[in-house]
Short mmCIF file of C-alpha atoms and ligand atoms in Angstrom, two decimals:
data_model
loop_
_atom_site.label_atom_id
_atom_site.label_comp_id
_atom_site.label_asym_id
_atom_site.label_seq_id
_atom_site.Cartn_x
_atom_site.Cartn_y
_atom_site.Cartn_z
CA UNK A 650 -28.55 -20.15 -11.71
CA UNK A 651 -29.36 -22.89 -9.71
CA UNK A 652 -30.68 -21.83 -5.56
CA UNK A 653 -29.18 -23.37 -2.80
CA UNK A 654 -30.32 -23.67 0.66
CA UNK A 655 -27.58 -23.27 3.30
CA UNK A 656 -28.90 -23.76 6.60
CA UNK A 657 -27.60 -21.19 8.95
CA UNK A 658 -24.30 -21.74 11.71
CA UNK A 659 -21.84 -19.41 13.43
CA UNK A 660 -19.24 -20.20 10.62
CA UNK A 661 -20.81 -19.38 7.33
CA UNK A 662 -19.01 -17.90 5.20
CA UNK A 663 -16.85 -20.86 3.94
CA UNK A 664 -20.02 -22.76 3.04
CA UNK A 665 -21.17 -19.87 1.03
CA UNK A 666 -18.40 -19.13 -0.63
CA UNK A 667 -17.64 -22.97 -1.49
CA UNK A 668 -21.08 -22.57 -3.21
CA UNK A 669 -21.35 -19.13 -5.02
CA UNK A 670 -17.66 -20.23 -6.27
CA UNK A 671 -19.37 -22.91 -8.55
CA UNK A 672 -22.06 -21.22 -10.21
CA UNK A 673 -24.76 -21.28 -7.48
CA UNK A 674 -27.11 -18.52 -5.61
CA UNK A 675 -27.09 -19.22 -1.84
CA UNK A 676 -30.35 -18.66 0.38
CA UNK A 677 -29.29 -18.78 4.11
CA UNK A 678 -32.22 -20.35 6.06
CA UNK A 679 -32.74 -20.71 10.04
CA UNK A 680 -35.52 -21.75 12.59
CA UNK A 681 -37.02 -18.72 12.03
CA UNK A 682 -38.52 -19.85 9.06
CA UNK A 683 -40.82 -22.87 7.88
CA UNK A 684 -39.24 -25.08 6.53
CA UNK A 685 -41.69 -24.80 3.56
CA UNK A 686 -40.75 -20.98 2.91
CA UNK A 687 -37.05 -21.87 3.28
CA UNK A 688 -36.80 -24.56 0.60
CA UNK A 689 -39.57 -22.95 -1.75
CA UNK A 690 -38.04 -22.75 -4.92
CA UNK A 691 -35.12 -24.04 -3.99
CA UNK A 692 -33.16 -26.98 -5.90
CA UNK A 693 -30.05 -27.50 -3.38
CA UNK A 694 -29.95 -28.46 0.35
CA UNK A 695 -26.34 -27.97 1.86
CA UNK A 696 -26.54 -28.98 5.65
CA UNK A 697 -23.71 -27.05 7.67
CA UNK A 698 -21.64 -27.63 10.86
CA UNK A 699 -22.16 -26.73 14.57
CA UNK A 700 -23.17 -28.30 17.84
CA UNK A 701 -24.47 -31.80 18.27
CA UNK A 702 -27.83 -33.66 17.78
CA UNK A 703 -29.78 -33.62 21.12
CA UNK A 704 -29.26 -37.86 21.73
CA UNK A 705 -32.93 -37.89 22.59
CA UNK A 706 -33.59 -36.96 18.98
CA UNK A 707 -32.40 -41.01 17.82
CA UNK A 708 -33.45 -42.71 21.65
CA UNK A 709 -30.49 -42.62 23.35
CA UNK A 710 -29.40 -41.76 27.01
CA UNK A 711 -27.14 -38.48 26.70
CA UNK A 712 -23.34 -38.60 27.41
CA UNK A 713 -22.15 -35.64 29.03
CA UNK A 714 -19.61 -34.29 26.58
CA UNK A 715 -22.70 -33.38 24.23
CA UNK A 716 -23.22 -30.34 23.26
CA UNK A 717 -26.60 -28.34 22.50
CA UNK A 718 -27.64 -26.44 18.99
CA UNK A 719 -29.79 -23.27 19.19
CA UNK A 720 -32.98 -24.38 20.23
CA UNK A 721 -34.89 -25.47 17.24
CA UNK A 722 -32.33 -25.96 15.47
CA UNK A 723 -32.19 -29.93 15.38
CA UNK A 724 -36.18 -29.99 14.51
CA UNK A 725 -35.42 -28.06 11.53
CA UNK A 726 -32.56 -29.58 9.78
CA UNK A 727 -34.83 -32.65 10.20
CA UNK A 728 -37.59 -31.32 8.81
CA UNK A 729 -35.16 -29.98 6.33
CA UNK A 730 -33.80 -33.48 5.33
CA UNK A 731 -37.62 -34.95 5.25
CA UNK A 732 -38.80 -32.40 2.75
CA UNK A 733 -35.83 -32.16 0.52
CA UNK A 734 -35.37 -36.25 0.14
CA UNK A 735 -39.19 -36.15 -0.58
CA UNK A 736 -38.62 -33.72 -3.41
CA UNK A 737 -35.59 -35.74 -4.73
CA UNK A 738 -33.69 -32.77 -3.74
CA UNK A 739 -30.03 -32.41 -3.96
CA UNK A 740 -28.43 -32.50 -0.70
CA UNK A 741 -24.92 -32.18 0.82
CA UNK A 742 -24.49 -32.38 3.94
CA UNK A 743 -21.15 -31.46 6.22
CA UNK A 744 -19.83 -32.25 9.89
CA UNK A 745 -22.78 -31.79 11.59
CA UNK A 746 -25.11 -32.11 8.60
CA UNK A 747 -24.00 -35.60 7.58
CA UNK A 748 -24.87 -36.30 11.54
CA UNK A 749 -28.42 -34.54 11.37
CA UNK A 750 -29.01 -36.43 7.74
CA UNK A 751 -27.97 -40.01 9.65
CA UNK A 752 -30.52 -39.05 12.67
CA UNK A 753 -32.88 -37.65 10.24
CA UNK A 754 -33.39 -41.11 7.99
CA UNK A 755 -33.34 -43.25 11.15
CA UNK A 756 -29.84 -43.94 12.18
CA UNK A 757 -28.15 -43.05 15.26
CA UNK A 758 -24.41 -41.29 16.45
CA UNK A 759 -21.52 -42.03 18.55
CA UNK A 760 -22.05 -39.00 20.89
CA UNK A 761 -18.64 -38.57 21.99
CA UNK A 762 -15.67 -40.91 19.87
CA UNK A 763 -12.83 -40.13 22.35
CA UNK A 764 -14.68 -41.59 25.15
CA UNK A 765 -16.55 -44.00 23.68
CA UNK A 766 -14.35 -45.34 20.64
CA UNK A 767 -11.55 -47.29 21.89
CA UNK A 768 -8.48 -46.69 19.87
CA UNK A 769 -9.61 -43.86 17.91
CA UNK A 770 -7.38 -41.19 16.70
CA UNK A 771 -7.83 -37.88 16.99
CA UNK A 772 -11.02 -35.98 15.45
CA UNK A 773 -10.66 -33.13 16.51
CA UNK A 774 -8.46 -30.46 15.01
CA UNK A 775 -8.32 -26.44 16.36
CA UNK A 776 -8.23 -24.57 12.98
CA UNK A 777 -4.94 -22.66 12.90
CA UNK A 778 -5.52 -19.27 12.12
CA UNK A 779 -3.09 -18.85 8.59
CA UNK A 780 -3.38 -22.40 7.23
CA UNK A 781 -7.15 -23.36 7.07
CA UNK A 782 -6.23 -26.11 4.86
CA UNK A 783 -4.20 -28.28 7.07
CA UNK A 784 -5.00 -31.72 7.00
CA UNK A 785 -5.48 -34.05 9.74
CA UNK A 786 -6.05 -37.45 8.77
CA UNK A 787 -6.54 -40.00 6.00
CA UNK A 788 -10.11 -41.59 4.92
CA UNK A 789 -9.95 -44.47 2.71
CA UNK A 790 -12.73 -44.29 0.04
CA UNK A 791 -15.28 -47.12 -0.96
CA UNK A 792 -14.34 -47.94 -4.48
CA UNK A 793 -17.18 -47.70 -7.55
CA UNK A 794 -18.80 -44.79 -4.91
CA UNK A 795 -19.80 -41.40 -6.47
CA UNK A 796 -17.50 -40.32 -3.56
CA UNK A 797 -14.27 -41.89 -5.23
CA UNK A 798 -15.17 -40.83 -8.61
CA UNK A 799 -15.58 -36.70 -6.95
CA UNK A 800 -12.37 -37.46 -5.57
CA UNK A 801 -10.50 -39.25 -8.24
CA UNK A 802 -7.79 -36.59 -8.69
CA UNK A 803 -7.19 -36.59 -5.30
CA UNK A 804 -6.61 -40.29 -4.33
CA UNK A 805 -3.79 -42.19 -3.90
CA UNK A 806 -4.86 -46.28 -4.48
CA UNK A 807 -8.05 -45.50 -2.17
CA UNK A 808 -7.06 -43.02 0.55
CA UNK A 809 -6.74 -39.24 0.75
CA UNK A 810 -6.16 -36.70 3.60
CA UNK A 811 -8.71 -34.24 5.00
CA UNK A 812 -9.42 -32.02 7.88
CA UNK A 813 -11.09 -32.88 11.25
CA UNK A 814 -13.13 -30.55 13.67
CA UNK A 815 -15.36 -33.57 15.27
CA UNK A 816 -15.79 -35.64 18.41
CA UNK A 817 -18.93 -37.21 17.32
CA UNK A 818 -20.02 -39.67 13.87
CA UNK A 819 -22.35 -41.85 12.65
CA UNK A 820 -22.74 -45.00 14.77
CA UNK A 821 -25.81 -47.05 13.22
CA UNK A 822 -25.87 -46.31 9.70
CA UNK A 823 -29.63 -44.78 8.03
CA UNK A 824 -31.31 -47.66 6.06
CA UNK A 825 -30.45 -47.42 2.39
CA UNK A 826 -27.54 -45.69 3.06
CA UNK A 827 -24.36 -46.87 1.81
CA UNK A 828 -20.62 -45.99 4.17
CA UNK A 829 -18.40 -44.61 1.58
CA UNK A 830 -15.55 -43.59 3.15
CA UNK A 831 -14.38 -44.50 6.82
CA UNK A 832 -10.89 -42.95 8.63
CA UNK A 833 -8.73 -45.52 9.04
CA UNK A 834 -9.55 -46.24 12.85
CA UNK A 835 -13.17 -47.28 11.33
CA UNK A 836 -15.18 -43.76 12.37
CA UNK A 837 -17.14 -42.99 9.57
CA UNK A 838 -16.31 -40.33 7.24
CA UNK A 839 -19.04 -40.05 4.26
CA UNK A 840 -21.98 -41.95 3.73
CA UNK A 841 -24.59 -41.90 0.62
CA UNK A 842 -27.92 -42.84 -0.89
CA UNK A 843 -27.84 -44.29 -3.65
CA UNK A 844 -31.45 -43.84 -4.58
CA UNK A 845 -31.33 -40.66 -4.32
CA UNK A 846 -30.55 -38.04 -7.41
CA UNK A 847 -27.37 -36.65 -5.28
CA UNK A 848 -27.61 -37.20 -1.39
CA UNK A 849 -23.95 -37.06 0.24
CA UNK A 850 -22.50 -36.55 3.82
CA UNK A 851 -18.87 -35.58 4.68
CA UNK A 852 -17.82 -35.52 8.29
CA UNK A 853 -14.98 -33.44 6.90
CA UNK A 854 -14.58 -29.59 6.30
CA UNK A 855 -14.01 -29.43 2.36
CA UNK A 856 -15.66 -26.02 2.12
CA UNK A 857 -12.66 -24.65 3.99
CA UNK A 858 -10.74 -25.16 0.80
CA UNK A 859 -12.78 -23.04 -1.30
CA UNK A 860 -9.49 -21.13 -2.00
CA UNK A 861 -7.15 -23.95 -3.16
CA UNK A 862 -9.77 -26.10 -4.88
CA UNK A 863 -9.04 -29.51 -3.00
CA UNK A 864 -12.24 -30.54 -2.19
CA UNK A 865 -13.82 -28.57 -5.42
CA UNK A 866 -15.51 -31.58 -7.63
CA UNK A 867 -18.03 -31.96 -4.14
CA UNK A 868 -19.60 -28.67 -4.86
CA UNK A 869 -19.50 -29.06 -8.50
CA UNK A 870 -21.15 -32.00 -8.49
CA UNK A 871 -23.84 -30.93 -5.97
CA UNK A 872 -24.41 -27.78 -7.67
CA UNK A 873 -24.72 -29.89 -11.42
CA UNK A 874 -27.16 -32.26 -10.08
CA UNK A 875 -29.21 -29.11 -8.31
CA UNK A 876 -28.65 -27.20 -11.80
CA UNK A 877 -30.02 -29.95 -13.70
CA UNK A 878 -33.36 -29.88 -11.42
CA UNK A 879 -33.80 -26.04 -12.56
CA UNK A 880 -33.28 -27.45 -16.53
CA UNK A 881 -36.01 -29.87 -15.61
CA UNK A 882 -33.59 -32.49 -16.96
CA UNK A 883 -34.94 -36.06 -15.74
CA UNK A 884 -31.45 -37.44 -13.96
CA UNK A 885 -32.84 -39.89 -12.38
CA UNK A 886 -31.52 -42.67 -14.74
CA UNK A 887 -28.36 -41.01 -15.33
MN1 MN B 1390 -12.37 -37.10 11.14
#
């Protein structure tokens, strides 16, 4: 079975559950490791939600509504991101993670989108406690992206709905990144690299629907591409 690395967060269990549930072993990993010991024979990276990215960590000025991680904890999900994309890793990256993955390869974040995005709707959803798979908004999906071919059972033309728990996004997108999906006040929603084996960022929840299956084909996918790695299948042209 393939290993995924699930960097640690106060909510956990969804992620690792998302991720068992399609074949995988999970190997939480936090600041108190290096990040060489925590990815060592791994062949997944799965970035998880939480606070924000210190501004100061992509050279901006800090807006008051942000929000401090544990300390250490932006240093290393970057380092994280720099060693997995040099190994060709698989990674997936959620909420936060697609924001640490954005800073990480040199972009930068809107650091708070109700105060600083005119006109956006709301981002931010409270999880009610019996219906974890409410969804809050639509995201309209780049066609021919590996993010509208996951989600092809889902979409309706180009659009489907998903859940919300955010009040920041990416701002200036990560060279060689690609926007696949935006909500439909323009904040974005997933990005990817496509010169990468399998290297894709929601600013969505889907591994709250571990039970129903929505968002299902997004671990599958993830977990095939880290699978193939441990066959030592060459995917690189596939
Ligand atoms: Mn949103």
């Amino acid at each position: 079975m393939p290993l995924i690395a699930v960097s640690g967060c106060r909510k956990l269990e969804d992620y690792r559950q998302a991720v068992a549930n399609v074949g995988a072993d999970v190997r939480i990993v936090d600041v108190s490791m290096s990040v060489g010991d925590a990815l060592e024979d791994v062949d997944g990276l799965l970035l998880t939600g939480g606070e924000d990215v210190a501004p100061e960590k992509y050279g901006e000025s800090r807006h008051a509504a942000v929000a401090d991680a544990a300390p250490g904890r932006d240093e290393f999900e970057i380092g994280l991101v720099d060693a997995a994309r040099a190994r060709n890793l698989p990674l997936f990256a959620i909420c936060r993670g697609i924001q640490v993955l954005n800073v990480a390869c040199g972009g930068t974040l809107v650091q708070d989108i109700p105060s600083q995005v005119p006109g956006a709707a709301a981002h931010r959803f409270p999880v009610p406690p019996h219906e974890p798979f409410m969804l809050a908004h639509e995201i309209w999906v780049e066609k021919d992206s590996r993010l509208a071919d996951l989600l092809r059972d889902r979409l309706d033309q180009d659009a489907c709905r998903v859940n919300s728990r955010h009040h920041q996004a990416v701002k200036a997108l990560a060279p060689g990144f690609c926007v696949t999906a935006t909500a439909p006040d323009g904040i974005v929603e997933a990005i990817e690299d496509p010169a990468m084996r399998f290297c894709l960022g929601v600013q969505w929840h889907p591994e709250n629907f571990w039970r129903t299956g929505e968002f299902r084909p997004l671990f599958e996918a993830f977990v095939e591409a880290a699978s193939a790695r441990t066959r030592g299948v060459d995917t690189s042209r596939m």
